[in-house]
Amino acid sequence: MSEDIIVYISAGGQSTRLYPLTLDLTKAWLDIGNKTPLLLALRQIADKIPNLDIFILLQGFLNNTFIPIELRDGSTIGNGARVNYVHFYDPRKPYEERIRDGGSGEGFINFLETSEKIIGNRLILVMNVDNLANFNPKDMAEFHRRVHKGPGVTIGVTHLDDRPNISQFGTVKFGEDGKVIEFREKSPEPASPYINTGIVMFSPGVVENL
């Protein structure tokens, strides 16, 4: 078992912004120096946290096909990492919509509700399949525990001041106490120069407040 962090990744969606590259391949399977972005991202985390437990929500045919081939049981990541594959489909939707479903919110909440014993007291680091970021998850966990005395959420952001393409990203505005007071998604008028990286840390008991 890893120190005090598990990783949860939602692999869904159709990656339309990367067409035509993702017409026949999932975004997680694109080639970056003979490695996929998902494998590179997980190796960055696993290098810092041995025996890392990773849970990947697979949605859509391509993700269900390609990701297990690449990651297997975690042995391709190294440093004792273990990969567990999670499946969640909304039974209220027709089969065709479930196959294409890229919505990850319900799947994540279902994971929290059904995996309490597996999660235990460990923090949940949520990432996307293409999060290539130079950060230390242990530092993020230390900050999270220091700031949140009870269940809480910590959002990873990066500063993009004076860059013309900031409107392509979701932006985050903070109050004086550092708490998030506004999200603005891909707006021509950003909330701030800080963009949401899609790297988020949750306390294990946060599901009760969702």
mmCIF file with all atom_site columns, C-alpha atoms in Angstrom:
data_model
loop_
_atom_site.group_PDB
_atom_site.id
_atom_site.type_symbol
_atom_site.label_atom_id
_atom_site.label_alt_id
_atom_site.label_comp_id
_atom_site.label_asym_id
_atom_site.label_entity_id
_atom_site.label_seq_id
_atom_site.pdbx_PDB_ins_code
_atom_site.Cartn_x
_atom_site.Cartn_y
_atom_site.Cartn_z
_atom_site.occupancy
_atom_site.B_iso_or_equiv
_atom_site.pdbx_formal_charge
_atom_site.auth_seq_id
_atom_site.auth_comp_id
_atom_site.auth_asym_id
_atom_site.auth_atom_id
_atom_site.pdbx_PDB_model_num
ATOM 1   C CA . MET A 1 1   ? 0.000   0.000  0.000   1.00 0.00 ? 1   MET A CA 1
ATOM 2   C CA . SER A 1 2   ? 1.283   3.467  -0.884  1.00 0.00 ? 2   SER A CA 1
ATOM 3   C CA . GLU A 1 3   ? 2.036   6.063  1.753   1.00 0.00 ? 3   GLU A CA 1
ATOM 4   C CA . ASP A 1 4   ? -1.163  8.134  1.966   1.00 0.00 ? 4   ASP A CA 1
ATOM 5   C CA . ILE A 1 5   ? -2.269  8.882  -1.593  1.00 0.00 ? 5   ILE A CA 1
ATOM 6   C CA . ILE A 1 6   ? -4.159  7.022  -4.300  1.00 0.00 ? 6   ILE A CA 1
ATOM 7   C CA . VAL A 1 7   ? -4.596  8.211  -7.888  1.00 0.00 ? 7   VAL A CA 1
ATOM 8   C CA . TYR A 1 8   ? -7.923  8.301  -9.721  1.00 0.00 ? 8   TYR A CA 1
ATOM 9   C CA . ILE A 1 9   ? -8.091  9.003  -13.449 1.00 0.00 ? 9   ILE A CA 1
ATOM 10  C CA . SER A 1 10  ? -11.182 9.285  -15.612 1.00 0.00 ? 10  SER A CA 1
ATOM 11  C CA . ALA A 1 11  ? -10.554 8.123  -19.168 1.00 0.00 ? 11  ALA A CA 1
ATOM 12  C CA . GLY A 1 12  ? -13.569 9.267  -21.130 1.00 0.00 ? 12  GLY A CA 1
ATOM 13  C CA . GLY A 1 13  ? -14.669 11.725 -23.746 1.00 0.00 ? 13  GLY A CA 1
ATOM 14  C CA . GLN A 1 14  ? -14.025 11.859 -27.474 1.00 0.00 ? 14  GLN A CA 1
ATOM 15  C CA . SER A 1 15  ? -11.076 14.318 -27.520 1.00 0.00 ? 15  SER A CA 1
ATOM 16  C CA . THR A 1 16  ? -12.661 16.338 -30.307 1.00 0.00 ? 16  THR A CA 1
ATOM 17  C CA . ARG A 1 17  ? -10.222 19.228 -29.883 1.00 0.00 ? 17  ARG A CA 1
ATOM 18  C CA . LEU A 1 18  ? -7.419  16.907 -30.993 1.00 0.00 ? 18  LEU A CA 1
ATOM 19  C CA . TYR A 1 19  ? -9.084  15.796 -34.232 1.00 0.00 ? 19  TYR A CA 1
ATOM 20  C CA . PRO A 1 20  ? -7.883  14.362 -36.582 1.00 0.00 ? 20  PRO A CA 1
ATOM 21  C CA . LEU A 1 21  ? -5.265  12.800 -34.273 1.00 0.00 ? 21  LEU A CA 1
ATOM 22  C CA . THR A 1 22  ? -7.937  11.215 -32.096 1.00 0.00 ? 22  THR A CA 1
ATOM 23  C CA . LEU A 1 23  ? -10.331 10.015 -34.782 1.00 0.00 ? 23  LEU A CA 1
ATOM 24  C CA . ASP A 1 24  ? -8.996  6.473  -34.455 1.00 0.00 ? 24  ASP A CA 1
ATOM 25  C CA . LEU A 1 25  ? -7.050  6.675  -31.187 1.00 0.00 ? 25  LEU A CA 1
ATOM 26  C CA . THR A 1 26  ? -7.900  7.746  -27.674 1.00 0.00 ? 26  THR A CA 1
ATOM 27  C CA . LYS A 1 27  ? -6.050  10.802 -26.341 1.00 0.00 ? 27  LYS A CA 1
ATOM 28  C CA . ALA A 1 28  ? -4.381  8.583  -23.753 1.00 0.00 ? 28  ALA A CA 1
ATOM 29  C CA . TRP A 1 29  ? -2.817  6.532  -26.578 1.00 0.00 ? 29  TRP A CA 1
ATOM 30  C CA . LEU A 1 30  ? -1.135  9.343  -28.526 1.00 0.00 ? 30  LEU A CA 1
ATOM 31  C CA . ASP A 1 31  ? 2.620   9.029  -29.063 1.00 0.00 ? 31  ASP A CA 1
ATOM 32  C CA . ILE A 1 32  ? 5.046   11.298 -27.188 1.00 0.00 ? 32  ILE A CA 1
ATOM 33  C CA . GLY A 1 33  ? 8.589   10.042 -27.652 1.00 0.00 ? 33  GLY A CA 1
ATOM 34  C CA . ASN A 1 34  ? 7.380   6.441  -28.014 1.00 0.00 ? 34  ASN A CA 1
ATOM 35  C CA . LYS A 1 35  ? 5.396   6.766  -24.773 1.00 0.00 ? 35  LYS A CA 1
ATOM 36  C CA . THR A 1 36  ? 1.775   7.698  -24.152 1.00 0.00 ? 36  THR A CA 1
ATOM 37  C CA . PRO A 1 37  ? 0.906   10.818 -22.124 1.00 0.00 ? 37  PRO A CA 1
ATOM 38  C CA . LEU A 1 38  ? -0.923  8.669  -19.582 1.00 0.00 ? 38  LEU A CA 1
ATOM 39  C CA . LEU A 1 39  ? 2.073   6.406  -19.016 1.00 0.00 ? 39  LEU A CA 1
ATOM 40  C CA . LEU A 1 40  ? 4.439   9.384  -18.733 1.00 0.00 ? 40  LEU A CA 1
ATOM 41  C CA . ALA A 1 41  ? 2.162   11.139 -16.235 1.00 0.00 ? 41  ALA A CA 1
ATOM 42  C CA . LEU A 1 42  ? 1.761   8.060  -14.051 1.00 0.00 ? 42  LEU A CA 1
ATOM 43  C CA . ARG A 1 43  ? 5.488   7.359  -14.059 1.00 0.00 ? 43  ARG A CA 1
ATOM 44  C CA . GLN A 1 44  ? 6.112   10.896 -12.808 1.00 0.00 ? 44  GLN A CA 1
ATOM 45  C CA . ILE A 1 45  ? 3.804   10.254 -9.857  1.00 0.00 ? 45  ILE A CA 1
ATOM 46  C CA . ALA A 1 46  ? 4.946   6.685  -9.178  1.00 0.00 ? 46  ALA A CA 1
ATOM 47  C CA . ASP A 1 47  ? 8.595   7.750  -9.121  1.00 0.00 ? 47  ASP A CA 1
ATOM 48  C CA . LYS A 1 48  ? 7.767   9.864  -6.062  1.00 0.00 ? 48  LYS A CA 1
ATOM 49  C CA . ILE A 1 49  ? 5.307   7.456  -4.405  1.00 0.00 ? 49  ILE A CA 1
ATOM 50  C CA . PRO A 1 50  ? 6.304   3.769  -4.325  1.00 0.00 ? 50  PRO A CA 1
ATOM 51  C CA . ASN A 1 51  ? 3.618   1.066  -4.391  1.00 0.00 ? 51  ASN A CA 1
ATOM 52  C CA . LEU A 1 52  ? 1.080   3.538  -5.754  1.00 0.00 ? 52  LEU A CA 1
ATOM 53  C CA . ASP A 1 53  ? -2.533  2.385  -6.106  1.00 0.00 ? 53  ASP A CA 1
ATOM 54  C CA . ILE A 1 54  ? -4.088  3.742  -9.311  1.00 0.00 ? 54  ILE A CA 1
ATOM 55  C CA . PHE A 1 55  ? -7.766  3.543  -10.250 1.00 0.00 ? 55  PHE A CA 1
ATOM 56  C CA . ILE A 1 56  ? -8.777  4.303  -13.832 1.00 0.00 ? 56  ILE A CA 1
ATOM 57  C CA . LEU A 1 57  ? -12.382 4.799  -14.892 1.00 0.00 ? 57  LEU A CA 1
ATOM 58  C CA . LEU A 1 58  ? -12.676 3.429  -18.424 1.00 0.00 ? 58  LEU A CA 1
ATOM 59  C CA . GLN A 1 59  ? -15.428 4.865  -20.603 1.00 0.00 ? 59  GLN A CA 1
ATOM 60  C CA . GLY A 1 60  ? -15.841 4.346  -24.319 1.00 0.00 ? 60  GLY A CA 1
ATOM 61  C CA . PHE A 1 61  ? -14.628 1.573  -26.612 1.00 0.00 ? 61  PHE A CA 1
ATOM 62  C CA . LEU A 1 62  ? -11.182 3.022  -27.380 1.00 0.00 ? 62  LEU A CA 1
ATOM 63  C CA . ASN A 1 63  ? -10.250 3.604  -23.750 1.00 0.00 ? 63  ASN A CA 1
ATOM 64  C CA . ASN A 1 64  ? -11.478 0.156  -22.742 1.00 0.00 ? 64  ASN A CA 1
ATOM 65  C CA . THR A 1 65  ? -9.361  -1.335 -25.533 1.00 0.00 ? 65  THR A CA 1
ATOM 66  C CA . PHE A 1 66  ? -6.090  0.587  -25.513 1.00 0.00 ? 66  PHE A CA 1
ATOM 67  C CA . ILE A 1 67  ? -5.397  1.659  -21.928 1.00 0.00 ? 67  ILE A CA 1
ATOM 68  C CA . PRO A 1 68  ? -5.251  -1.849 -20.381 1.00 0.00 ? 68  PRO A CA 1
ATOM 69  C CA . ILE A 1 69  ? -2.870  -2.883 -23.178 1.00 0.00 ? 69  ILE A CA 1
ATOM 70  C CA . GLU A 1 70  ? -0.527  -0.021 -22.299 1.00 0.00 ? 70  GLU A CA 1
ATOM 71  C CA . LEU A 1 71  ? -0.675  -0.079 -18.492 1.00 0.00 ? 71  LEU A CA 1
ATOM 72  C CA . ARG A 1 72  ? -1.506  -3.743 -17.818 1.00 0.00 ? 72  ARG A CA 1
ATOM 73  C CA . ASP A 1 73  ? -1.555  -4.297 -14.057 1.00 0.00 ? 73  ASP A CA 1
ATOM 74  C CA . GLY A 1 74  ? 0.787   -1.383 -13.415 1.00 0.00 ? 74  GLY A CA 1
ATOM 75  C CA . SER A 1 75  ? 4.003   -3.247 -14.184 1.00 0.00 ? 75  SER A CA 1
ATOM 76  C CA . THR A 1 76  ? 4.782   -0.953 -17.135 1.00 0.00 ? 76  THR A CA 1
ATOM 77  C CA . ILE A 1 77  ? 4.665   2.048  -14.788 1.00 0.00 ? 77  ILE A CA 1
ATOM 78  C CA . GLY A 1 78  ? 7.200   0.643  -12.343 1.00 0.00 ? 78  GLY A CA 1
ATOM 79  C CA . ASN A 1 79  ? 8.127   1.285  -8.689  1.00 0.00 ? 79  ASN A CA 1
ATOM 80  C CA . GLY A 1 80  ? 5.484   -1.148 -7.450  1.00 0.00 ? 80  GLY A CA 1
ATOM 81  C CA . ALA A 1 81  ? 2.504   0.701  -8.977  1.00 0.00 ? 81  ALA A CA 1
ATOM 82  C CA . ARG A 1 82  ? -0.769  -1.216 -9.202  1.00 0.00 ? 82  ARG A CA 1
ATOM 83  C CA . VAL A 1 83  ? -3.532  -0.355 -11.679 1.00 0.00 ? 83  VAL A CA 1
ATOM 84  C CA . ASN A 1 84  ? -7.187  -1.146 -11.041 1.00 0.00 ? 84  ASN A CA 1
ATOM 85  C CA . TYR A 1 85  ? -9.776  -0.600 -13.779 1.00 0.00 ? 85  TYR A CA 1
ATOM 86  C CA . VAL A 1 86  ? -13.155 0.859  -12.870 1.00 0.00 ? 86  VAL A CA 1
ATOM 87  C CA . HIS A 1 87  ? -16.315 0.731  -15.001 1.00 0.00 ? 87  HIS A CA 1
ATOM 88  C CA . PHE A 1 88  ? -19.405 2.841  -14.504 1.00 0.00 ? 88  PHE A CA 1
ATOM 89  C CA . TYR A 1 89  ? -22.305 3.398  -16.874 1.00 0.00 ? 89  TYR A CA 1
ATOM 90  C CA . ASP A 1 90  ? -25.498 5.303  -16.195 1.00 0.00 ? 90  ASP A CA 1
ATOM 91  C CA . PRO A 1 91  ? -28.203 2.611  -16.582 1.00 0.00 ? 91  PRO A CA 1
ATOM 92  C CA . ARG A 1 92  ? -30.758 5.310  -17.416 1.00 0.00 ? 92  ARG A CA 1
ATOM 93  C CA . LYS A 1 93  ? -29.046 6.072  -20.723 1.00 0.00 ? 93  LYS A CA 1
ATOM 94  C CA . PRO A 1 94  ? -29.459 4.113  -23.985 1.00 0.00 ? 94  PRO A CA 1
ATOM 95  C CA . TYR A 1 95  ? -26.630 1.742  -24.860 1.00 0.00 ? 95  TYR A CA 1
ATOM 96  C CA . GLU A 1 96  ? -25.322 3.990  -27.637 1.00 0.00 ? 96  GLU A CA 1
ATOM 97  C CA . GLU A 1 97  ? -24.994 6.948  -25.269 1.00 0.00 ? 97  GLU A CA 1
ATOM 98  C CA . ARG A 1 98  ? -23.333 4.858  -22.561 1.00 0.00 ? 98  ARG A CA 1
ATOM 99  C CA . ILE A 1 99  ? -20.646 3.716  -25.001 1.00 0.00 ? 99  ILE A CA 1
ATOM 100 C CA . ARG A 1 100 ? -19.871 7.326  -25.920 1.00 0.00 ? 100 ARG A CA 1
ATOM 101 C CA . ASP A 1 101 ? -20.355 8.690  -22.412 1.00 0.00 ? 101 ASP A CA 1
ATOM 102 C CA . GLY A 1 102 ? -17.448 10.872 -21.327 1.00 0.00 ? 102 GLY A CA 1
ATOM 103 C CA . GLY A 1 103 ? -19.056 12.270 -18.186 1.00 0.00 ? 103 GLY A CA 1
ATOM 104 C CA . SER A 1 104 ? -16.801 11.535 -15.253 1.00 0.00 ? 104 SER A CA 1
ATOM 105 C CA . GLY A 1 105 ? -18.543 13.221 -12.312 1.00 0.00 ? 105 GLY A CA 1
ATOM 106 C CA . GLU A 1 106 ? -21.052 10.466 -11.619 1.00 0.00 ? 106 GLU A CA 1
ATOM 107 C CA . GLY A 1 107 ? -18.387 7.806  -12.062 1.00 0.00 ? 107 GLY A CA 1
ATOM 108 C CA . PHE A 1 108 ? -16.112 9.489  -9.518  1.00 0.00 ? 108 PHE A CA 1
ATOM 109 C CA . ILE A 1 109 ? -18.886 9.862  -6.949  1.00 0.00 ? 109 ILE A CA 1
ATOM 110 C CA . ASN A 1 110 ? -19.830 6.217  -7.467  1.00 0.00 ? 110 ASN A CA 1
ATOM 111 C CA . PHE A 1 111 ? -16.186 5.251  -6.898  1.00 0.00 ? 111 PHE A CA 1
ATOM 112 C CA . LEU A 1 112 ? -16.066 7.232  -3.635  1.00 0.00 ? 112 LEU A CA 1
ATOM 113 C CA . GLU A 1 113 ? -19.311 5.706  -2.407  1.00 0.00 ? 113 GLU A CA 1
ATOM 114 C CA . THR A 1 114 ? -18.418 2.100  -3.228  1.00 0.00 ? 114 THR A CA 1
ATOM 115 C CA . SER A 1 115 ? -14.711 2.088  -2.358  1.00 0.00 ? 115 SER A CA 1
ATOM 116 C CA . GLU A 1 116 ? -14.556 3.480  1.169   1.00 0.00 ? 116 GLU A CA 1
ATOM 117 C CA . LYS A 1 117 ? -12.673 0.452  2.519   1.00 0.00 ? 117 LYS A CA 1
ATOM 118 C CA . ILE A 1 118 ? -10.148 0.585  -0.319  1.00 0.00 ? 118 ILE A CA 1
ATOM 119 C CA . ILE A 1 119 ? -9.607  4.322  0.046   1.00 0.00 ? 119 ILE A CA 1
ATOM 120 C CA . GLY A 1 120 ? -9.361  4.272  3.829   1.00 0.00 ? 120 GLY A CA 1
ATOM 121 C CA . ASN A 1 121 ? -7.760  7.466  5.133   1.00 0.00 ? 121 ASN A CA 1
ATOM 122 C CA . ARG A 1 122 ? -5.765  8.093  1.974   1.00 0.00 ? 122 ARG A CA 1
ATOM 123 C CA . LEU A 1 123 ? -6.089  11.255 -0.068  1.00 0.00 ? 123 LEU A CA 1
ATOM 124 C CA . ILE A 1 124 ? -7.395  10.928 -3.635  1.00 0.00 ? 124 ILE A CA 1
ATOM 125 C CA . LEU A 1 125 ? -5.356  12.611 -6.355  1.00 0.00 ? 125 LEU A CA 1
ATOM 126 C CA . VAL A 1 126 ? -7.587  13.085 -9.405  1.00 0.00 ? 126 VAL A CA 1
ATOM 127 C CA . MET A 1 127 ? -5.952  13.652 -12.791 1.00 0.00 ? 127 MET A CA 1
ATOM 128 C CA . ASN A 1 128 ? -6.769  13.601 -16.489 1.00 0.00 ? 128 ASN A CA 1
ATOM 129 C CA . VAL A 1 129 ? -5.227  11.189 -18.958 1.00 0.00 ? 129 VAL A CA 1
ATOM 130 C CA . ASP A 1 130 ? -3.069  13.965 -20.425 1.00 0.00 ? 130 ASP A CA 1
ATOM 131 C CA . ASN A 1 131 ? -1.843  15.751 -17.278 1.00 0.00 ? 131 ASN A CA 1
ATOM 132 C CA . LEU A 1 132 ? 1.884   16.179 -17.889 1.00 0.00 ? 132 LEU A CA 1
ATOM 133 C CA . ALA A 1 133 ? 2.908   18.434 -15.018 1.00 0.00 ? 133 ALA A CA 1
ATOM 134 C CA . ASN A 1 134 ? 6.065   18.971 -13.022 1.00 0.00 ? 134 ASN A CA 1
ATOM 135 C CA . PHE A 1 135 ? 4.784   18.823 -9.452  1.00 0.00 ? 135 PHE A CA 1
ATOM 136 C CA . ASN A 1 136 ? 5.340   16.744 -6.326  1.00 0.00 ? 136 ASN A CA 1
ATOM 137 C CA . PRO A 1 137 ? 2.166   15.006 -5.103  1.00 0.00 ? 137 PRO A CA 1
ATOM 138 C CA . LYS A 1 138 ? 3.668   14.714 -1.618  1.00 0.00 ? 138 LYS A CA 1
ATOM 139 C CA . ASP A 1 139 ? 4.002   18.496 -1.421  1.00 0.00 ? 139 ASP A CA 1
ATOM 140 C CA . MET A 1 140 ? 0.396   18.853 -2.559  1.00 0.00 ? 140 MET A CA 1
ATOM 141 C CA . ALA A 1 141 ? -0.726  16.345 0.088   1.00 0.00 ? 141 ALA A CA 1
ATOM 142 C CA . GLU A 1 142 ? 1.218   18.160 2.812   1.00 0.00 ? 142 GLU A CA 1
ATOM 143 C CA . PHE A 1 143 ? -0.422  21.457 1.826   1.00 0.00 ? 143 PHE A CA 1
ATOM 144 C CA . HIS A 1 144 ? -3.856  19.811 1.669   1.00 0.00 ? 144 HIS A CA 1
ATOM 145 C CA . ARG A 1 145 ? -3.601  18.334 5.156   1.00 0.00 ? 145 ARG A CA 1
ATOM 146 C CA . ARG A 1 146 ? -2.295  21.596 6.593   1.00 0.00 ? 146 ARG A CA 1
ATOM 147 C CA . VAL A 1 147 ? -5.105  23.697 5.116   1.00 0.00 ? 147 VAL A CA 1
ATOM 148 C CA . HIS A 1 148 ? -8.061  21.319 5.475   1.00 0.00 ? 148 HIS A CA 1
ATOM 149 C CA . LYS A 1 149 ? -8.751  20.146 9.021   1.00 0.00 ? 149 LYS A CA 1
ATOM 150 C CA . GLY A 1 150 ? -11.798 18.247 7.777   1.00 0.00 ? 150 GLY A CA 1
ATOM 151 C CA . PRO A 1 151 ? -12.938 17.030 4.337   1.00 0.00 ? 151 PRO A CA 1
ATOM 152 C CA . GLY A 1 152 ? -11.725 19.399 1.646   1.00 0.00 ? 152 GLY A CA 1
ATOM 153 C CA . VAL A 1 153 ? -10.541 19.854 -1.926  1.00 0.00 ? 153 VAL A CA 1
ATOM 154 C CA . THR A 1 154 ? -7.257  21.295 -3.210  1.00 0.00 ? 154 THR A CA 1
ATOM 155 C CA . ILE A 1 155 ? -7.020  22.428 -6.835  1.00 0.00 ? 155 ILE A CA 1
ATOM 156 C CA . GLY A 1 156 ? -3.747  22.597 -8.733  1.00 0.00 ? 156 GLY A CA 1
ATOM 157 C CA . VAL A 1 157 ? -3.425  25.791 -10.772 1.00 0.00 ? 157 VAL A CA 1
ATOM 158 C CA . THR A 1 158 ? -0.759  27.421 -12.902 1.00 0.00 ? 158 THR A CA 1
ATOM 159 C CA . HIS A 1 159 ? -0.150  31.085 -13.716 1.00 0.00 ? 159 HIS A CA 1
ATOM 160 C CA . LEU A 1 160 ? -0.607  32.183 -17.342 1.00 0.00 ? 160 LEU A CA 1
ATOM 161 C CA . ASP A 1 161 ? -0.490  35.961 -17.096 1.00 0.00 ? 161 ASP A CA 1
ATOM 162 C CA . ASP A 1 162 ? -0.058  37.940 -20.348 1.00 0.00 ? 162 ASP A CA 1
ATOM 163 C CA . ARG A 1 163 ? -0.580  34.910 -22.552 1.00 0.00 ? 163 ARG A CA 1
ATOM 164 C CA . PRO A 1 164 ? -3.015  35.346 -25.455 1.00 0.00 ? 164 PRO A CA 1
ATOM 165 C CA . ASN A 1 165 ? -4.456  31.836 -25.262 1.00 0.00 ? 165 ASN A CA 1
ATOM 166 C CA . ILE A 1 166 ? -5.619  31.932 -21.632 1.00 0.00 ? 166 ILE A CA 1
ATOM 167 C CA . SER A 1 167 ? -9.231  32.083 -22.859 1.00 0.00 ? 167 SER A CA 1
ATOM 168 C CA . GLN A 1 168 ? -8.829  28.477 -24.030 1.00 0.00 ? 168 GLN A CA 1
ATOM 169 C CA . PHE A 1 169 ? -8.662  27.299 -20.416 1.00 0.00 ? 169 PHE A CA 1
ATOM 170 C CA . GLY A 1 170 ? -10.838 27.290 -17.340 1.00 0.00 ? 170 GLY A CA 1
ATOM 171 C CA . THR A 1 171 ? -9.710  29.981 -14.914 1.00 0.00 ? 171 THR A CA 1
ATOM 172 C CA . VAL A 1 172 ? -9.946  30.140 -11.132 1.00 0.00 ? 172 VAL A CA 1
ATOM 173 C CA . LYS A 1 173 ? -10.327 33.146 -8.833  1.00 0.00 ? 173 LYS A CA 1
ATOM 174 C CA . PHE A 1 174 ? -9.295  33.044 -5.182  1.00 0.00 ? 174 PHE A CA 1
ATOM 175 C CA . GLY A 1 175 ? -10.338 35.052 -2.166  1.00 0.00 ? 175 GLY A CA 1
ATOM 176 C CA . GLU A 1 176 ? -7.868  36.572 0.293   1.00 0.00 ? 176 GLU A CA 1
ATOM 177 C CA . ASP A 1 177 ? -7.941  33.358 2.326   1.00 0.00 ? 177 ASP A CA 1
ATOM 178 C CA . GLY A 1 178 ? -6.932  31.300 -0.710  1.00 0.00 ? 178 GLY A CA 1
ATOM 179 C CA . LYS A 1 179 ? -10.342 29.678 -1.104  1.00 0.00 ? 179 LYS A CA 1
ATOM 180 C CA . VAL A 1 180 ? -11.864 29.422 -4.570  1.00 0.00 ? 180 VAL A CA 1
ATOM 181 C CA . ILE A 1 181 ? -14.640 31.957 -5.119  1.00 0.00 ? 181 ILE A CA 1
ATOM 182 C CA . GLU A 1 182 ? -15.173 31.627 -8.873  1.00 0.00 ? 182 GLU A CA 1
ATOM 183 C CA . PHE A 1 183 ? -14.661 29.279 -11.808 1.00 0.00 ? 183 PHE A CA 1
ATOM 184 C CA . ARG A 1 184 ? -14.922 30.558 -15.360 1.00 0.00 ? 184 ARG A CA 1
ATOM 185 C CA . GLU A 1 185 ? -14.735 28.002 -18.173 1.00 0.00 ? 185 GLU A CA 1
ATOM 186 C CA . LYS A 1 186 ? -12.983 29.018 -21.408 1.00 0.00 ? 186 LYS A CA 1
ATOM 187 C CA . SER A 1 187 ? -14.197 32.607 -21.269 1.00 0.00 ? 187 SER A CA 1
ATOM 188 C CA . PRO A 1 188 ? -12.918 35.591 -23.311 1.00 0.00 ? 188 PRO A CA 1
ATOM 189 C CA . GLU A 1 189 ? -12.898 37.361 -19.937 1.00 0.00 ? 189 GLU A CA 1
ATOM 190 C CA . PRO A 1 190 ? -10.889 35.076 -17.613 1.00 0.00 ? 190 PRO A CA 1
ATOM 191 C CA . ALA A 1 191 ? -11.627 35.136 -13.895 1.00 0.00 ? 191 ALA A CA 1
ATOM 192 C CA . SER A 1 192 ? -7.905  35.469 -13.145 1.00 0.00 ? 192 SER A CA 1
ATOM 193 C CA . PRO A 1 193 ? -4.502  34.580 -14.661 1.00 0.00 ? 193 PRO A CA 1
ATOM 194 C CA . TYR A 1 194 ? -4.645  31.208 -12.882 1.00 0.00 ? 194 TYR A CA 1
ATOM 195 C CA . ILE A 1 195 ? -5.869  28.247 -14.918 1.00 0.00 ? 195 ILE A CA 1
ATOM 196 C CA . ASN A 1 196 ? -7.269  25.001 -13.604 1.00 0.00 ? 196 ASN A CA 1
ATOM 197 C CA . THR A 1 197 ? -4.778  22.232 -14.412 1.00 0.00 ? 197 THR A CA 1
ATOM 198 C CA . GLY A 1 198 ? -7.261  19.420 -13.850 1.00 0.00 ? 198 GLY A CA 1
ATOM 199 C CA . ILE A 1 199 ? -5.119  18.096 -10.982 1.00 0.00 ? 199 ILE A CA 1
ATOM 200 C CA . VAL A 1 200 ? -7.269  17.972 -7.851  1.00 0.00 ? 200 VAL A CA 1
ATOM 201 C CA . MET A 1 201 ? -6.805  16.410 -4.411  1.00 0.00 ? 201 MET A CA 1
ATOM 202 C CA . PHE A 1 202 ? -9.782  15.228 -2.343  1.00 0.00 ? 202 PHE A CA 1
ATOM 203 C CA . SER A 1 203 ? -10.077 14.209 1.283   1.00 0.00 ? 203 SER A CA 1
ATOM 204 C CA . PRO A 1 204 ? -11.541 10.690 1.626   1.00 0.00 ? 204 PRO A CA 1
ATOM 205 C CA . GLY A 1 205 ? -14.664 11.947 3.429   1.00 0.00 ? 205 GLY A CA 1
ATOM 206 C CA . VAL A 1 206 ? -15.516 14.610 0.880   1.00 0.00 ? 206 VAL A CA 1
ATOM 207 C CA . VAL A 1 207 ? -18.215 12.474 -0.788  1.00 0.00 ? 207 VAL A CA 1
ATOM 208 C CA . GLU A 1 208 ? -20.533 13.304 2.104   1.00 0.00 ? 208 GLU A CA 1
ATOM 209 C CA . ASN A 1 209 ? -20.405 16.949 1.034   1.00 0.00 ? 209 ASN A CA 1
ATOM 210 C CA . LEU A 1 210 ? -20.871 16.431 -2.722  1.00 0.00 ? 210 LEU A CA 1
#
